Amino acid sequence: MVEPFRLEALLTAQELINAGMRLAFVRGMTKLGTRTLRQRWKETHGERSSKGKLPDSVLSFIKNREAAAQLSAFAAFYKQTHGLEFTAESLMDAWREFQNICGPVDINAAYLSVRDIRARIVLLSRCHVCHATFIYDMGSRHTERCPFCRTRVLSS
């Protein structure tokens, strides 16, 4: 018999795998072993999981202004709906709801946007012109300005 906490972790992992989340991220959120997760991935997707280098941060997904706006919108939506909570369930809930409203977003990028904001790798900033909330990182040309109106953040 499977213990209830392990069954819950397996169900959560299956949801994350169905969404296409990288197994290293799934492992971190569920504490399940790599072998189990690889087997689940292969059963679900019919192929082996990716073994490539993991993205370092959400900035790896921000290649243009549109990506900056999309991930900023997701991060702001997540913060508004779940605050500081960061669980697989809250991530999946926000990810599904955001996609219903705004369209597709990569689950890995969504995960990294929340993780990086919580870890203060990037910041959520508010534009002083259009008042949108956006992912801010001074070192990235796509996140040093508001992606919605392109206003540069002024240092105070």
Coordinates of C-alpha atoms in Angstrom, one line a residue:
M1 CA 0.0 0.0 0.0
V2 CA 1.2 3.5 -0.8
E3 CA 1.4 6.0 2.0
P4 CA -1.0 8.9 1.6
F5 CA 1.8 11.6 1.5
R6 CA 3.6 9.6 -1.2
L7 CA 0.4 9.1 -3.2
E8 CA -0.2 12.9 -3.0
A9 CA 3.4 13.5 -4.2
L10 CA 2.9 11.1 -7.1
L11 CA -0.3 12.8 -8.2
T12 CA 1.3 16.2 -7.9
A13 CA 4.3 15.0 -9.9
Q14 CA 2.1 13.6 -12.6
E15 CA 0.3 16.9 -12.9
L16 CA 3.6 18.8 -13.2
I17 CA 5.0 16.2 -15.7
N18 CA 1.8 16.5 -17.8
A19 CA 2.4 20.2 -18.0
G20 CA 6.0 19.6 -19.2
M21 CA 7.9 20.7 -16.1
R22 CA 11.6 19.7 -16.1
L23 CA 12.2 16.8 -13.8
A24 CA 14.7 18.5 -11.6
F25 CA 12.1 21.1 -10.8
V26 CA 9.5 18.4 -10.2
R27 CA 11.9 16.5 -7.9
G28 CA 12.5 19.7 -5.9
M29 CA 8.8 20.3 -5.4
T30 CA 7.7 16.7 -4.7
K31 CA 10.9 15.1 -3.2
L32 CA 10.3 12.0 -5.4
G33 CA 13.3 10.1 -6.8
T34 CA 14.7 10.7 -10.3
R35 CA 14.0 7.1 -11.4
T36 CA 10.3 7.3 -10.5
L37 CA 10.0 10.7 -12.3
R38 CA 11.8 9.5 -15.4
Q39 CA 9.5 6.5 -15.6
R40 CA 6.4 8.7 -15.2
W41 CA 7.7 11.1 -17.9
K42 CA 8.3 8.3 -20.4
E43 CA 4.9 6.8 -19.7
T44 CA 3.2 10.2 -20.2
H45 CA 5.2 11.6 -23.1
G46 CA 6.3 8.5 -24.8
E47 CA 10.0 9.6 -24.9
R48 CA 12.8 10.2 -22.5
S49 CA 12.9 13.4 -20.5
S50 CA 15.3 16.2 -21.4
K51 CA 18.7 15.9 -19.8
G52 CA 20.0 19.3 -20.9
K53 CA 21.3 22.1 -18.8
L54 CA 18.6 23.7 -16.6
P55 CA 17.9 27.4 -17.1
D56 CA 19.6 29.5 -14.4
S57 CA 16.8 31.9 -13.9
V58 CA 13.6 33.3 -15.4
L59 CA 15.8 35.6 -17.4
S60 CA 16.7 32.6 -19.6
F61 CA 13.2 32.7 -20.9
I62 CA 13.0 36.4 -21.5
K63 CA 14.4 36.9 -25.0
N64 CA 12.2 39.8 -26.1
R65 CA 9.7 42.4 -24.9
E66 CA 6.7 40.0 -25.4
A67 CA 8.2 37.3 -23.2
A68 CA 9.1 39.9 -20.5
A69 CA 5.5 41.2 -20.6
Q70 CA 4.0 37.6 -20.5
L71 CA 6.1 36.4 -17.6
S72 CA 5.7 39.7 -15.8
A73 CA 1.9 39.3 -16.1
F74 CA 2.1 35.8 -14.8
A75 CA 4.3 36.8 -11.9
A76 CA 1.9 39.6 -11.0
F77 CA -1.1 37.3 -11.3
Y78 CA 0.6 34.7 -9.1
K79 CA 1.5 37.3 -6.4
Q80 CA -2.1 38.6 -6.5
T81 CA -3.7 35.2 -6.2
H82 CA -1.3 33.3 -4.0
G83 CA 0.9 35.9 -2.3
L84 CA 4.0 34.4 -0.7
E85 CA 2.8 30.8 -0.8
F86 CA 4.9 28.6 -3.2
T87 CA 3.7 25.0 -3.5
A88 CA 3.2 22.8 -6.5
E89 CA -0.6 23.2 -6.0
S90 CA -0.5 27.0 -6.0
L91 CA 1.8 27.0 -9.0
M92 CA -0.4 24.7 -11.0
D93 CA -3.6 26.6 -10.0
A94 CA -2.1 29.9 -11.1
W95 CA -0.6 28.5 -14.2
R96 CA -3.9 26.9 -15.3
E97 CA -6.0 30.0 -14.5
F98 CA -3.5 32.4 -16.2
Q99 CA -3.6 30.3 -19.4
N100 CA -7.4 30.4 -19.4
I101 CA -7.2 34.2 -19.3
C102 CA -4.1 35.1 -21.2
G103 CA -3.0 32.1 -23.3
P104 CA -0.1 29.6 -23.0
V105 CA 2.9 30.1 -20.8
D106 CA 5.7 27.6 -20.3
I107 CA 5.4 25.9 -16.9
N108 CA 9.2 26.0 -16.4
A109 CA 9.3 29.8 -17.0
A110 CA 6.3 30.2 -14.7
Y111 CA 8.0 28.2 -12.0
L112 CA 11.3 30.1 -12.4
S113 CA 9.5 33.5 -12.3
V114 CA 7.9 32.7 -8.9
R115 CA 11.1 31.1 -7.5
D116 CA 13.3 33.9 -8.6
I117 CA 11.1 36.6 -7.2
R118 CA 10.9 34.8 -3.9
A119 CA 14.7 34.4 -3.9
R120 CA 15.1 38.1 -4.9
I121 CA 17.1 37.0 -8.0
V122 CA 14.8 39.4 -9.9
L123 CA 12.4 41.9 -8.5
L124 CA 8.8 42.7 -9.1
S125 CA 8.6 46.4 -9.8
R126 CA 5.8 48.8 -10.5
C127 CA 6.0 51.2 -13.4
H128 CA 5.6 54.8 -12.4
V129 CA 3.9 55.6 -15.7
C130 CA 1.5 52.8 -16.6
H131 CA 1.4 51.3 -13.1
A132 CA 1.9 47.8 -14.4
T133 CA 3.8 45.3 -12.3
F134 CA 6.8 43.8 -14.1
I135 CA 9.9 41.6 -13.6
Y136 CA 12.8 44.0 -13.2
D137 CA 16.5 43.1 -13.5
M138 CA 19.0 45.9 -14.1
G139 CA 21.4 43.6 -16.0
S140 CA 18.9 42.5 -18.7
R141 CA 18.0 44.8 -21.6
H142 CA 14.4 43.3 -21.7
T143 CA 13.8 43.8 -18.0
E144 CA 15.4 47.1 -17.3
R145 CA 12.3 48.9 -18.6
C146 CA 8.6 48.3 -18.2
P147 CA 7.8 45.8 -21.0
F148 CA 4.3 47.3 -21.3
C149 CA 5.1 50.9 -21.9
R150 CA 9.0 50.7 -22.2
T151 CA 9.5 53.3 -19.5
R152 CA 12.9 53.0 -17.8
V153 CA 12.9 52.5 -14.0
L154 CA 14.4 55.5 -12.3
S155 CA 16.7 54.9 -9.4
S156 CA 15.8 56.8 -6.3

